Amino acid sequence: MELLKLENISKIYDNNTIVLDNINLKIRKGELIAIMGPSGSGKSTLLNILGIVDSKTSGNYYINGKEVEELIKNKPNKLRNSFFSFIFQYFALLKQYTVLENVMLPLTYRKCSNKERIIKSEFYLKKVGLLEHKDKKINKLSGGQQQRVAIARALVTEAEIILADEPTGNLDQKTGQDIMELLLEINKLGKTIIIVTHDYNIAKQCSRIIKIVDGKIISDECY
Ligand code: ADP
Ligand code: MG
């Protein structure tokens, strides 16, 4: 059974702007998917609906075969966080906090000791090669390092699926490629990753490329 399934998903705003038009999509566990398309074509909206931070206007969305509305009825945040973590173009880190504090943040409401939160966060900081920078303030880091912190923060919750909205869009090509290699490595360990990107050099490293124009999927190919 597919991990995620969108059936006839549409997103329409009150002013009748059709942002997503009847999207059908099945995503299997462990896939590494690139979503490409012109600016304004609905990529971020699709990612946000997948991650349950935006709502659909119509259609059905299933996670592991279960209707999402049913699934999230009781504990929406808990369910969302167990399935999804996000990475953004502008990193979305708290500048006045340290690297370690940023990575620990998603664990704030977990039922575990502070010691356990630190151990887990340091484990993932090591994975992204930033353990020795853990006590630095975010604004002392380069863009590539900041995106690594954001990746560690996305990993620390141990969510199944990483949704990355133009994760290399604010980085130079070499740094962007380093970030992509980290995502490839994480994918090899079994994580499902969906990346919105404008960069074909990034997309061609994925195992599947979905192209969206005007809210419609115009191609969906596996490599
Ligand atoms: P992309 O990520 O591909 O650039 P988005 O998903 O961000 O595209 O946006 C798709 C379209 O949705 C855009 O044309 C945008 O103007 C429109 N849109 C976003 N929010 C609203 C809103 N609140 N009301 C009307 N249209 C919106
Ligand atoms: Mg976007």
mmCIF file of C-alpha atoms and ligand atoms in Angstrom:
data_model
loop_
_atom_site.group_PDB
_atom_site.id
_atom_site.type_symbol
_atom_site.label_atom_id
_atom_site.label_comp_id
_atom_site.label_asym_id
_atom_site.label_seq_id
_atom_site.Cartn_x
_atom_site.Cartn_y
_atom_site.Cartn_z
ATOM 1 C CA MET A 1 0.000 0.000 0.000
ATOM 2 C CA GLU A 2 1.205 3.508 -0.749
ATOM 3 C CA LEU A 3 2.350 5.720 2.097
ATOM 4 C CA LEU A 4 0.543 8.819 0.756
ATOM 5 C CA LYS A 5 -2.308 8.963 -1.710
ATOM 6 C CA LEU A 6 -4.009 12.050 -3.109
ATOM 7 C CA GLU A 7 -7.267 11.467 -4.941
ATOM 8 C CA ASN A 8 -8.778 14.285 -7.010
ATOM 9 C CA ILE A 9 -7.312 16.933 -4.731
ATOM 10 C CA SER A 10 -8.209 20.523 -5.614
ATOM 11 C CA LYS A 11 -7.410 23.800 -3.909
ATOM 12 C CA ILE A 12 -9.585 26.739 -4.880
ATOM 13 C CA TYR A 13 -9.611 30.139 -3.210
ATOM 14 C CA ASP A 14 -12.754 32.203 -2.626
ATOM 15 C CA ASN A 15 -11.927 34.406 -5.586
ATOM 16 C CA ASN A 16 -12.144 31.238 -7.707
ATOM 17 C CA THR A 17 -8.399 30.967 -8.190
ATOM 18 C CA ILE A 18 -7.770 27.302 -8.922
ATOM 19 C CA VAL A 19 -4.368 26.583 -7.415
ATOM 20 C CA LEU A 20 -4.506 22.783 -7.549
ATOM 21 C CA ASP A 21 -6.711 21.134 -10.122
ATOM 22 C CA ASN A 22 -7.642 17.505 -9.530
ATOM 23 C CA ILE A 23 -4.307 16.146 -8.354
ATOM 24 C CA ASN A 24 -3.895 12.364 -8.233
ATOM 25 C CA LEU A 25 -0.690 11.113 -6.711
ATOM 26 C CA LYS A 26 0.617 8.009 -4.970
ATOM 27 C CA ILE A 27 3.827 8.123 -2.992
ATOM 28 C CA ARG A 28 5.565 5.011 -1.709
ATOM 29 C CA LYS A 29 7.758 4.732 1.336
ATOM 30 C CA GLY A 30 11.408 5.495 0.614
ATOM 31 C CA GLU A 31 10.850 7.501 -2.564
ATOM 32 C CA LEU A 32 12.961 10.566 -3.349
ATOM 33 C CA ILE A 33 10.742 12.865 -5.380
ATOM 34 C CA ALA A 34 11.353 16.211 -7.057
ATOM 35 C CA ILE A 35 8.427 18.521 -7.754
ATOM 36 C CA MET A 36 9.166 21.035 -10.500
ATOM 37 C CA GLY A 37 7.154 23.735 -12.216
ATOM 38 C CA PRO A 38 6.967 27.474 -12.849
ATOM 39 C CA SER A 39 6.558 29.966 -10.058
ATOM 40 C CA GLY A 40 2.912 30.152 -8.964
ATOM 41 C CA SER A 41 2.058 26.706 -10.343
ATOM 42 C CA GLY A 42 1.011 25.338 -6.946
ATOM 43 C CA LYS A 43 4.124 23.476 -5.768
ATOM 44 C CA SER A 44 4.237 24.922 -2.251
ATOM 45 C CA THR A 45 0.485 24.521 -1.883
ATOM 46 C CA LEU A 46 0.797 20.852 -2.818
ATOM 47 C CA LEU A 47 3.651 20.354 -0.346
ATOM 48 C CA ASN A 48 1.677 22.113 2.397
ATOM 49 C CA ILE A 49 -1.397 19.981 1.773
ATOM 50 C CA LEU A 50 0.783 16.853 1.859
ATOM 51 C CA GLY A 51 2.225 18.037 5.195
ATOM 52 C CA ILE A 52 -1.262 18.891 6.559
ATOM 53 C CA VAL A 53 -0.410 22.548 7.168
ATOM 54 C CA ASP A 54 -2.824 23.690 4.458
ATOM 55 C CA SER A 55 -6.298 22.385 3.729
ATOM 56 C CA LYS A 56 -7.688 21.020 0.482
ATOM 57 C CA THR A 57 -10.922 22.324 -1.012
ATOM 58 C CA SER A 58 -11.997 18.922 -2.289
ATOM 59 C CA GLY A 59 -10.726 15.398 -2.849
ATOM 60 C CA ASN A 60 -9.381 12.711 -0.562
ATOM 61 C CA TYR A 61 -6.043 12.378 1.135
ATOM 62 C CA TYR A 62 -4.900 9.087 2.651
ATOM 63 C CA ILE A 63 -1.874 8.244 4.783
ATOM 64 C CA ASN A 64 -1.204 4.503 4.952
ATOM 65 C CA GLY A 65 -4.674 3.970 3.521
ATOM 66 C CA LYS A 66 -6.437 5.998 6.202
ATOM 67 C CA GLU A 67 -8.325 9.191 5.479
ATOM 68 C CA VAL A 68 -6.329 12.090 6.937
ATOM 69 C CA GLU A 69 -9.322 13.883 8.484
ATOM 70 C CA GLU A 70 -10.115 10.734 10.440
ATOM 71 C CA LEU A 71 -6.488 10.294 11.453
ATOM 72 C CA ILE A 72 -5.970 13.813 12.789
ATOM 73 C CA LYS A 73 -9.329 14.176 14.527
ATOM 74 C CA ASN A 74 -7.903 13.753 18.006
ATOM 75 C CA LYS A 75 -4.278 14.813 18.054
ATOM 76 C CA PRO A 76 -3.563 16.811 14.881
ATOM 77 C CA ASN A 77 -0.137 18.149 15.872
ATOM 78 C CA LYS A 78 1.096 14.843 17.168
ATOM 79 C CA LEU A 79 0.086 13.003 14.025
ATOM 80 C CA ARG A 80 1.455 15.687 11.723
ATOM 81 C CA ASN A 81 4.785 15.728 13.515
ATOM 82 C CA SER A 82 5.114 11.977 13.533
ATOM 83 C CA PHE A 83 4.730 11.869 9.748
ATOM 84 C CA PHE A 84 6.165 15.138 8.426
ATOM 85 C CA SER A 85 8.993 17.556 8.931
ATOM 86 C CA PHE A 86 9.698 20.576 6.765
ATOM 87 C CA ILE A 87 12.825 22.208 5.322
ATOM 88 C CA PHE A 88 12.510 25.678 3.772
ATOM 89 C CA GLN A 89 14.426 27.894 1.347
ATOM 90 C CA TYR A 90 15.212 30.484 4.025
ATOM 91 C CA PHE A 91 15.929 27.853 6.703
ATOM 92 C CA ALA A 92 13.350 29.281 9.206
ATOM 93 C CA LEU A 93 15.695 29.073 12.195
ATOM 94 C CA LEU A 94 15.604 31.197 15.346
ATOM 95 C CA LYS A 95 18.565 33.551 14.939
ATOM 96 C CA GLN A 96 18.983 34.456 18.602
ATOM 97 C CA TYR A 97 19.202 30.796 19.637
ATOM 98 C CA THR A 98 22.146 28.421 19.404
ATOM 99 C CA VAL A 99 22.478 25.611 16.885
ATOM 100 C CA LEU A 100 21.678 22.998 19.542
ATOM 101 C CA GLU A 101 18.667 24.950 20.842
ATOM 102 C CA ASN A 102 17.240 25.185 17.326
ATOM 103 C CA VAL A 103 17.549 21.448 16.790
ATOM 104 C CA MET A 104 16.023 20.701 20.203
ATOM 105 C CA LEU A 105 13.007 22.931 19.599
ATOM 106 C CA PRO A 106 10.685 20.346 18.002
ATOM 107 C CA LEU A 107 11.246 18.092 21.032
ATOM 108 C CA THR A 108 10.047 20.722 23.509
ATOM 109 C CA TYR A 109 6.717 19.031 24.160
ATOM 110 C CA ARG A 110 7.963 15.463 23.965
ATOM 111 C CA LYS A 111 7.640 13.405 27.074
ATOM 112 C CA CYS A 112 11.337 12.971 27.676
ATOM 113 C CA SER A 113 14.033 14.513 29.848
ATOM 114 C CA ASN A 114 16.089 17.486 28.755
ATOM 115 C CA LYS A 115 19.127 15.212 28.820
ATOM 116 C CA GLU A 116 17.465 12.896 26.297
ATOM 117 C CA ARG A 117 16.556 15.883 24.107
ATOM 118 C CA ILE A 118 20.188 16.981 24.106
ATOM 119 C CA ILE A 119 21.522 13.500 23.330
ATOM 120 C CA LYS A 120 19.118 13.081 20.423
ATOM 121 C CA SER A 121 19.811 16.564 19.032
ATOM 122 C CA GLU A 122 23.561 16.086 19.265
ATOM 123 C CA PHE A 123 23.235 12.751 17.474
ATOM 124 C CA TYR A 124 21.609 14.453 14.474
ATOM 125 C CA LEU A 125 23.956 17.445 14.592
ATOM 126 C CA LYS A 126 26.797 14.965 14.279
ATOM 127 C CA LYS A 127 25.053 13.388 11.298
ATOM 128 C CA VAL A 128 24.954 16.726 9.463
ATOM 129 C CA GLY A 129 28.557 17.500 10.462
ATOM 130 C CA LEU A 130 27.860 20.382 12.829
ATOM 131 C CA LEU A 131 28.376 18.962 16.296
ATOM 132 C CA GLU A 132 31.413 21.149 16.945
ATOM 133 C CA HIS A 133 29.297 24.242 16.188
ATOM 134 C CA LYS A 134 26.455 23.327 18.533
ATOM 135 C CA ASP A 135 26.911 26.260 20.922
ATOM 136 C CA LYS A 136 27.189 28.946 18.224
ATOM 137 C CA LYS A 137 24.403 31.381 17.494
ATOM 138 C CA ILE A 138 22.677 30.712 14.168
ATOM 139 C CA ASN A 139 23.729 34.036 12.662
ATOM 140 C CA LYS A 140 27.406 33.039 13.017
ATOM 141 C CA LEU A 141 26.918 30.260 10.458
ATOM 142 C CA SER A 142 27.065 30.258 6.654
ATOM 143 C CA GLY A 143 23.915 29.611 4.606
ATOM 144 C CA GLY A 144 24.920 26.012 3.935
ATOM 145 C CA GLN A 145 25.568 25.408 7.629
ATOM 146 C CA GLN A 146 22.201 26.958 8.515
ATOM 147 C CA GLN A 147 20.457 24.602 6.111
ATOM 148 C CA ARG A 148 22.288 21.689 7.774
ATOM 149 C CA VAL A 149 20.915 22.847 11.127
ATOM 150 C CA ALA A 150 17.444 22.913 9.563
ATOM 151 C CA ILE A 151 17.994 19.369 8.289
ATOM 152 C CA ALA A 152 19.093 18.197 11.750
ATOM 153 C CA ARG A 153 15.959 19.851 13.150
ATOM 154 C CA ALA A 154 13.885 17.994 10.545
ATOM 155 C CA LEU A 155 15.527 14.684 11.488
ATOM 156 C CA VAL A 156 15.304 15.010 15.267
ATOM 157 C CA THR A 157 11.573 14.271 15.407
ATOM 158 C CA GLU A 158 12.231 11.079 13.442
ATOM 159 C CA ALA A 159 9.249 11.804 11.225
ATOM 160 C CA GLU A 160 8.770 9.456 8.279
ATOM 161 C CA ILE A 161 8.638 12.051 5.529
ATOM 162 C CA ILE A 162 10.743 15.137 4.827
ATOM 163 C CA LEU A 163 9.093 17.891 2.795
ATOM 164 C CA ALA A 164 11.657 20.352 1.442
ATOM 165 C CA ASP A 165 10.471 23.549 -0.266
ATOM 166 C CA GLU A 166 13.332 24.790 -2.470
ATOM 167 C CA PRO A 167 15.970 23.726 0.099
ATOM 168 C CA THR A 168 18.855 24.779 -2.153
ATOM 169 C CA GLY A 169 17.147 27.878 -3.579
ATOM 170 C CA ASN A 170 19.112 30.279 -1.407
ATOM 171 C CA LEU A 171 22.499 28.553 -1.725
ATOM 172 C CA ASP A 172 25.274 28.669 -4.304
ATOM 173 C CA GLN A 173 25.590 25.635 -6.553
ATOM 174 C CA LYS A 174 28.379 23.875 -4.660
ATOM 175 C CA THR A 175 26.698 24.352 -1.261
ATOM 176 C CA GLY A 176 23.358 23.334 -2.771
ATOM 177 C CA GLN A 177 24.933 20.135 -4.043
ATOM 178 C CA ASP A 178 26.390 19.401 -0.598
ATOM 179 C CA ILE A 179 22.901 19.764 0.873
ATOM 180 C CA MET A 180 21.489 17.519 -1.864
ATOM 181 C CA GLU A 181 24.100 14.869 -1.063
ATOM 182 C CA LEU A 182 23.061 14.966 2.570
ATOM 183 C CA LEU A 183 19.422 14.489 1.530
ATOM 184 C CA LEU A 184 20.443 11.578 -0.733
ATOM 185 C CA GLU A 185 22.237 9.960 2.185
ATOM 186 C CA ILE A 186 19.194 10.401 4.437
ATOM 187 C CA ASN A 187 16.982 8.927 1.709
ATOM 188 C CA LYS A 188 19.268 5.873 1.453
ATOM 189 C CA LEU A 189 18.625 5.250 5.140
ATOM 190 C CA GLY A 190 14.949 4.811 4.237
ATOM 191 C CA LYS A 191 13.396 8.222 4.679
ATOM 192 C CA THR A 192 10.818 9.408 2.154
ATOM 193 C CA ILE A 193 11.793 12.837 0.802
ATOM 194 C CA ILE A 194 9.849 15.239 -1.404
ATOM 195 C CA ILE A 195 11.787 18.223 -2.750
ATOM 196 C CA VAL A 196 10.323 21.227 -4.552
ATOM 197 C CA THR A 197 13.043 22.641 -6.772
ATOM 198 C CA HIS A 198 13.632 24.872 -9.780
ATOM 199 C CA ASP A 199 17.029 23.320 -10.329
ATOM 200 C CA TYR A 200 17.166 20.447 -12.804
ATOM 201 C CA ASN A 201 20.610 19.478 -11.495
ATOM 202 C CA ILE A 202 18.949 18.781 -8.149
ATOM 203 C CA ALA A 203 15.844 17.134 -9.642
ATOM 204 C CA LYS A 204 17.801 14.717 -11.843
ATOM 205 C CA GLN A 205 19.352 13.156 -8.723
ATOM 206 C CA CYS A 206 15.884 12.128 -7.533
ATOM 207 C CA SER A 207 14.228 8.828 -8.432
ATOM 208 C CA ARG A 208 11.053 10.511 -9.625
ATOM 209 C CA ILE A 209 10.263 13.920 -11.125
ATOM 210 C CA ILE A 210 6.739 15.354 -11.007
ATOM 211 C CA LYS A 211 6.070 18.443 -13.116
ATOM 212 C CA ILE A 212 3.241 20.819 -12.293
ATOM 213 C CA VAL A 213 1.842 23.587 -14.489
ATOM 214 C CA ASP A 214 -1.193 25.676 -13.522
ATOM 215 C CA GLY A 215 -2.063 23.323 -10.675
ATOM 216 C CA LYS A 216 -2.052 20.196 -12.839
ATOM 217 C CA ILE A 217 0.456 17.357 -12.970
ATOM 218 C CA ILE A 218 1.711 17.376 -16.556
ATOM 219 C CA SER A 219 4.289 14.617 -16.114
ATOM 220 C CA ASP A 220 5.328 12.102 -13.488
ATOM 221 C CA GLU A 221 8.338 9.979 -14.312
ATOM 222 C CA CYS A 222 10.496 7.507 -12.409
ATOM 223 C CA TYR A 223 14.195 7.112 -13.120
HETATM 224 P P1 ADP B 1 4.571 27.850 -6.215
HETATM 225 O O1 ADP B 1 5.088 27.292 -4.927
HETATM 226 O O2 ADP B 1 4.540 26.857 -7.321
HETATM 227 O O3 ADP B 1 5.310 29.078 -6.629
HETATM 228 P P2 ADP B 1 2.192 28.427 -4.673
HETATM 229 O O4 ADP B 1 1.662 27.098 -4.271
HETATM 230 O O5 ADP B 1 2.935 29.194 -3.647
HETATM 231 O O6 ADP B 1 3.043 28.261 -6.012
HETATM 232 O O7 ADP B 1 0.999 29.356 -5.155
HETATM 233 C C1 ADP B 1 0.129 28.944 -6.193
HETATM 234 C C2 ADP B 1 -0.873 30.020 -6.480
HETATM 235 O O8 ADP B 1 -1.731 30.212 -5.391
HETATM 236 C C3 ADP B 1 -0.259 31.370 -6.790
HETATM 237 O O9 ADP B 1 -0.753 31.808 -8.036
HETATM 238 C C4 ADP B 1 -0.768 32.258 -5.668
HETATM 239 O O10 ADP B 1 -1.014 33.542 -6.126
HETATM 240 C C5 ADP B 1 -2.051 31.552 -5.256
HETATM 241 N N1 ADP B 1 -2.447 31.847 -3.870
HETATM 242 C C6 ADP B 1 -1.753 31.563 -2.750
HETATM 243 N N2 ADP B 1 -2.413 31.975 -1.653
HETATM 244 C C7 ADP B 1 -3.561 32.548 -2.085
HETATM 245 C C8 ADP B 1 -4.685 33.174 -1.448
HETATM 246 N N3 ADP B 1 -4.758 33.284 -0.113
HETATM 247 N N4 ADP B 1 -5.702 33.617 -2.217
HETATM 248 C C9 ADP B 1 -5.642 33.491 -3.559
HETATM 249 N N5 ADP B 1 -4.627 32.920 -4.227
HETATM 250 C C10 ADP B 1 -3.597 32.450 -3.505
HETATM 251 MG MG MG B 2 6.664 27.887 -3.704
#
